[in-house]
Coordinates of C-alpha atoms in Angstrom, one line a residue:
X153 CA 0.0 0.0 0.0
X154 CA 1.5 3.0 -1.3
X155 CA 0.3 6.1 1.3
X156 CA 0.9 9.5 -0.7
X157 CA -0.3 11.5 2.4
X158 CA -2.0 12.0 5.9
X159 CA -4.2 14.0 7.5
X160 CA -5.3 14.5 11.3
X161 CA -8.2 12.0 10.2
X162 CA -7.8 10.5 6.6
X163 CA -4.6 8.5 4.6
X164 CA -4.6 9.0 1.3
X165 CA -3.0 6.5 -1.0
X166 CA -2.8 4.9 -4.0
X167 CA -6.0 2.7 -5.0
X168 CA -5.2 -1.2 -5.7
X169 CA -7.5 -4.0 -7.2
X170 CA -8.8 -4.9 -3.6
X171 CA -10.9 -1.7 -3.7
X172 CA -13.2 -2.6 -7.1
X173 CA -16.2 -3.2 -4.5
X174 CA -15.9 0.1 -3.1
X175 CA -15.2 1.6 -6.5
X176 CA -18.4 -0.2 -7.7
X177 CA -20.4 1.4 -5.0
X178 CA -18.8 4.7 -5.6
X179 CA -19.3 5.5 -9.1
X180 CA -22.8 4.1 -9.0
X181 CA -23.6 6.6 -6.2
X182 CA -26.8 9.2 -7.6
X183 CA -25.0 11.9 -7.1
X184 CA -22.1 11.0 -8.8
X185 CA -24.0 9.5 -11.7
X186 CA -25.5 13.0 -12.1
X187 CA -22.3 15.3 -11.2
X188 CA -19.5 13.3 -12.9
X189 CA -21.2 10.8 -14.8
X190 CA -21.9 7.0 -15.7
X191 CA -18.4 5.3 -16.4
X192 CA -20.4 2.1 -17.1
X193 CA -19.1 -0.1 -14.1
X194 CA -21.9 -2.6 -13.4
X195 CA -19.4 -5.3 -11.9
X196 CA -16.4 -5.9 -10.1
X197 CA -14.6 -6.6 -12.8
X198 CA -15.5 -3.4 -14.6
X199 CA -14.6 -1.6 -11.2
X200 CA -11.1 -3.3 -11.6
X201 CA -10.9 -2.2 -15.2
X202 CA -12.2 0.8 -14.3
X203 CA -9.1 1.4 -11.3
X204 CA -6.3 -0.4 -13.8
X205 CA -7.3 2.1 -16.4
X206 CA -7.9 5.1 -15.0
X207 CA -5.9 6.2 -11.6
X208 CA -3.2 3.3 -11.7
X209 CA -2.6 4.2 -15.3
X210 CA -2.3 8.1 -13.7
X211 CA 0.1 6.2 -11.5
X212 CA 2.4 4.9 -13.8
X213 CA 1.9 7.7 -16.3
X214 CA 2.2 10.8 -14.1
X215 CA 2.7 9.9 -10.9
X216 CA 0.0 11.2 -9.3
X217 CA -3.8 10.2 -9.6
X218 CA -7.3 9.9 -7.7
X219 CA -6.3 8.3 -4.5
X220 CA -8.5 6.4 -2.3
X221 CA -9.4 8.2 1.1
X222 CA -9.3 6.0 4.4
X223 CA -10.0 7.1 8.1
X224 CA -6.8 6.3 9.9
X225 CA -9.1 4.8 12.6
X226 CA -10.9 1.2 11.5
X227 CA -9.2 2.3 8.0
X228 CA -12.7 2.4 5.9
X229 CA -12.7 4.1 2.7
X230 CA -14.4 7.1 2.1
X231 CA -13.9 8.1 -1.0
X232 CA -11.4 9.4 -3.5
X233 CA -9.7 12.5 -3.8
X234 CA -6.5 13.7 -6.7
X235 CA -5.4 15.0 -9.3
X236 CA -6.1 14.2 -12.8
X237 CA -4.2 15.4 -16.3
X238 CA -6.6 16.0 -18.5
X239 CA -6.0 16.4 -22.5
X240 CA -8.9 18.8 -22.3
X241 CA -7.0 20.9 -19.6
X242 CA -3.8 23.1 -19.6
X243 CA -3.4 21.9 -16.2
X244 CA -4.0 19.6 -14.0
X245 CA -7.1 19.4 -11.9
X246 CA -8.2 18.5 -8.6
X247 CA -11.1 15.7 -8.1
X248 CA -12.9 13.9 -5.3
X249 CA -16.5 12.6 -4.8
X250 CA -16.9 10.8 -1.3
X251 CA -19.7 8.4 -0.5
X252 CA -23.2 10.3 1.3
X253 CA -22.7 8.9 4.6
X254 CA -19.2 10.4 4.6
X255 CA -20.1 13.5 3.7
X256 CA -20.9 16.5 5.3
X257 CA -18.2 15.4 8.2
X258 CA -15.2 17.8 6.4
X259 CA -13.6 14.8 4.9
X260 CA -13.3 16.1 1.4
X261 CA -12.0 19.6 2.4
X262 CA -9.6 18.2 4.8
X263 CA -8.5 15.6 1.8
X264 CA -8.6 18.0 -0.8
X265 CA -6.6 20.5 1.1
X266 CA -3.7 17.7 1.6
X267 CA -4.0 17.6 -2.1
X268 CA -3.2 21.3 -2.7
X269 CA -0.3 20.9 -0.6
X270 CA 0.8 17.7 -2.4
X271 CA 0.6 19.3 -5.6
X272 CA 2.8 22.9 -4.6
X273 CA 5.0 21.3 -2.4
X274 CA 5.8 17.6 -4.0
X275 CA 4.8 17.7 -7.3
X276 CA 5.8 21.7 -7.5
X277 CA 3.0 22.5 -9.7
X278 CA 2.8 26.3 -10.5
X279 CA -0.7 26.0 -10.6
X280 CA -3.7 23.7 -10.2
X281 CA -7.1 23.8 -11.6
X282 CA -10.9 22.3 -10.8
X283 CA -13.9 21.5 -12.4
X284 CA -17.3 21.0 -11.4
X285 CA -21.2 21.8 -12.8
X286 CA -22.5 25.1 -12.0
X287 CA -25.5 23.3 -10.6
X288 CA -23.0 21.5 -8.3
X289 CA -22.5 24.3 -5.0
X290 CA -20.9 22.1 -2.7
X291 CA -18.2 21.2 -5.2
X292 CA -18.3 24.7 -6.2
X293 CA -18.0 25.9 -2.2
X294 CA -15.4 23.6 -1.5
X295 CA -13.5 24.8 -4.4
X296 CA -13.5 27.6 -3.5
X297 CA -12.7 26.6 0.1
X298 CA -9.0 25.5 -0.3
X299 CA -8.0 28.4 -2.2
X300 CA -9.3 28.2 -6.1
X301 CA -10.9 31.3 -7.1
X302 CA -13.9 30.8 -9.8
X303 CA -12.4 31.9 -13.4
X304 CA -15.5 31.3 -15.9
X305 CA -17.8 29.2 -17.0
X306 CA -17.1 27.1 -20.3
X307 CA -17.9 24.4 -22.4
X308 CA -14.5 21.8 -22.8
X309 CA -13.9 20.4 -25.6
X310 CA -15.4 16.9 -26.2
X311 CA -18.4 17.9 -23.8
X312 CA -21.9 19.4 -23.9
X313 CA -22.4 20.3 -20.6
X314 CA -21.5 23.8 -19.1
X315 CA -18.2 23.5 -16.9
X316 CA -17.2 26.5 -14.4
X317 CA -13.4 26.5 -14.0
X318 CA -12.1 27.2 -10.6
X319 CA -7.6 27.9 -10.4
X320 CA -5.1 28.5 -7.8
X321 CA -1.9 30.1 -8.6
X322 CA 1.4 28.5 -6.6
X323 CA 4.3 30.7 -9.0
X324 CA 4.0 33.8 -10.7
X325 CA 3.1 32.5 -13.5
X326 CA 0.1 34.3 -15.8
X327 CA -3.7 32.8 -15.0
X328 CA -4.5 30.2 -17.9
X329 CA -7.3 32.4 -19.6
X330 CA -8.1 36.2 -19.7

């Protein structure tokens, strides 16, 4: 088990195979059906497909992904929380989505924060971007919570749906758009 981080509460770490039935559970959740989307996993062999593809690919690829979020006490997971390079992106974004009995307890700030500190201080990004539906406030307050500052609404390319784009500077580097 590959831990990337810890908070006072969570560890954050690398997903493996073993997770596919909490994966399953996850991306089958309503809410992220309707925020994120159906990725088609209807078994646990698509969840395992769906974790070999997507964050261990990131993994191996990048070196950073969606990571599964445990509470360092009785280590259940919680959900997920990352970062994700995106070809649709000129930088990489943040992502989480947390099952709905574990929300609402400051999980996904408290994981998403780590995150922001990951990517400044280990990956030394310059800057790191999120995504979420207009519709979506408490992705949009959260956001907005660990330091990205709304930028615009968009449509990206390859998508229909309206997109507001969120960004937090680390360098002095110029902001993506104008």
């Amino acid at each position: 088990m590959t831990i990337i981080t810890r908070t006072e509460r969570l560890i954050l770490r690398e997903f493996n195979l073993s997770d596919a039935p909490f994966i399953l559970t996850l991306v089958n959740d309503p809410d992220w059906l309707n925020n994120i989307g159906d990725r088609h996993v209807h078994s646990i062999a698509d969840a395992e497909q769906f974790l070999q593809r997507g964050p261990m690919a990131s993994y191996a690829q990048h070196g950073f992904g969606l990571f599964a979020v445990e509470h360092q006490q009785g280590h259940s997971l919680l959900g997920m929380c990352g970062l994700i390079r995106r070809d649709s992106l000129p930088a990489v974004d943040i992502g989480y989505a947390f099952l709905p009995a574990h929300r609402g307890h400051g999980y996904a700030r408290e994981a998403a924060q780590a995150m922001v500190g990951f990517a400044r201080d280990t990956l030394k990004l310059s800057r790191l971007l999120g995504i979420t539906s207009p519709d979506n406030q408490p992705s949009c307050r959260l956001l907005e919570a660990i330091g990205l500052s709304y930028q615009q609404d968009l449509v990206l390319p390859g998508e229909d749906e309206l997109t507001s784009l969120y960004e937090i500077e680390f360098g002095s580097y110029p902001p993506i758009m104008s």
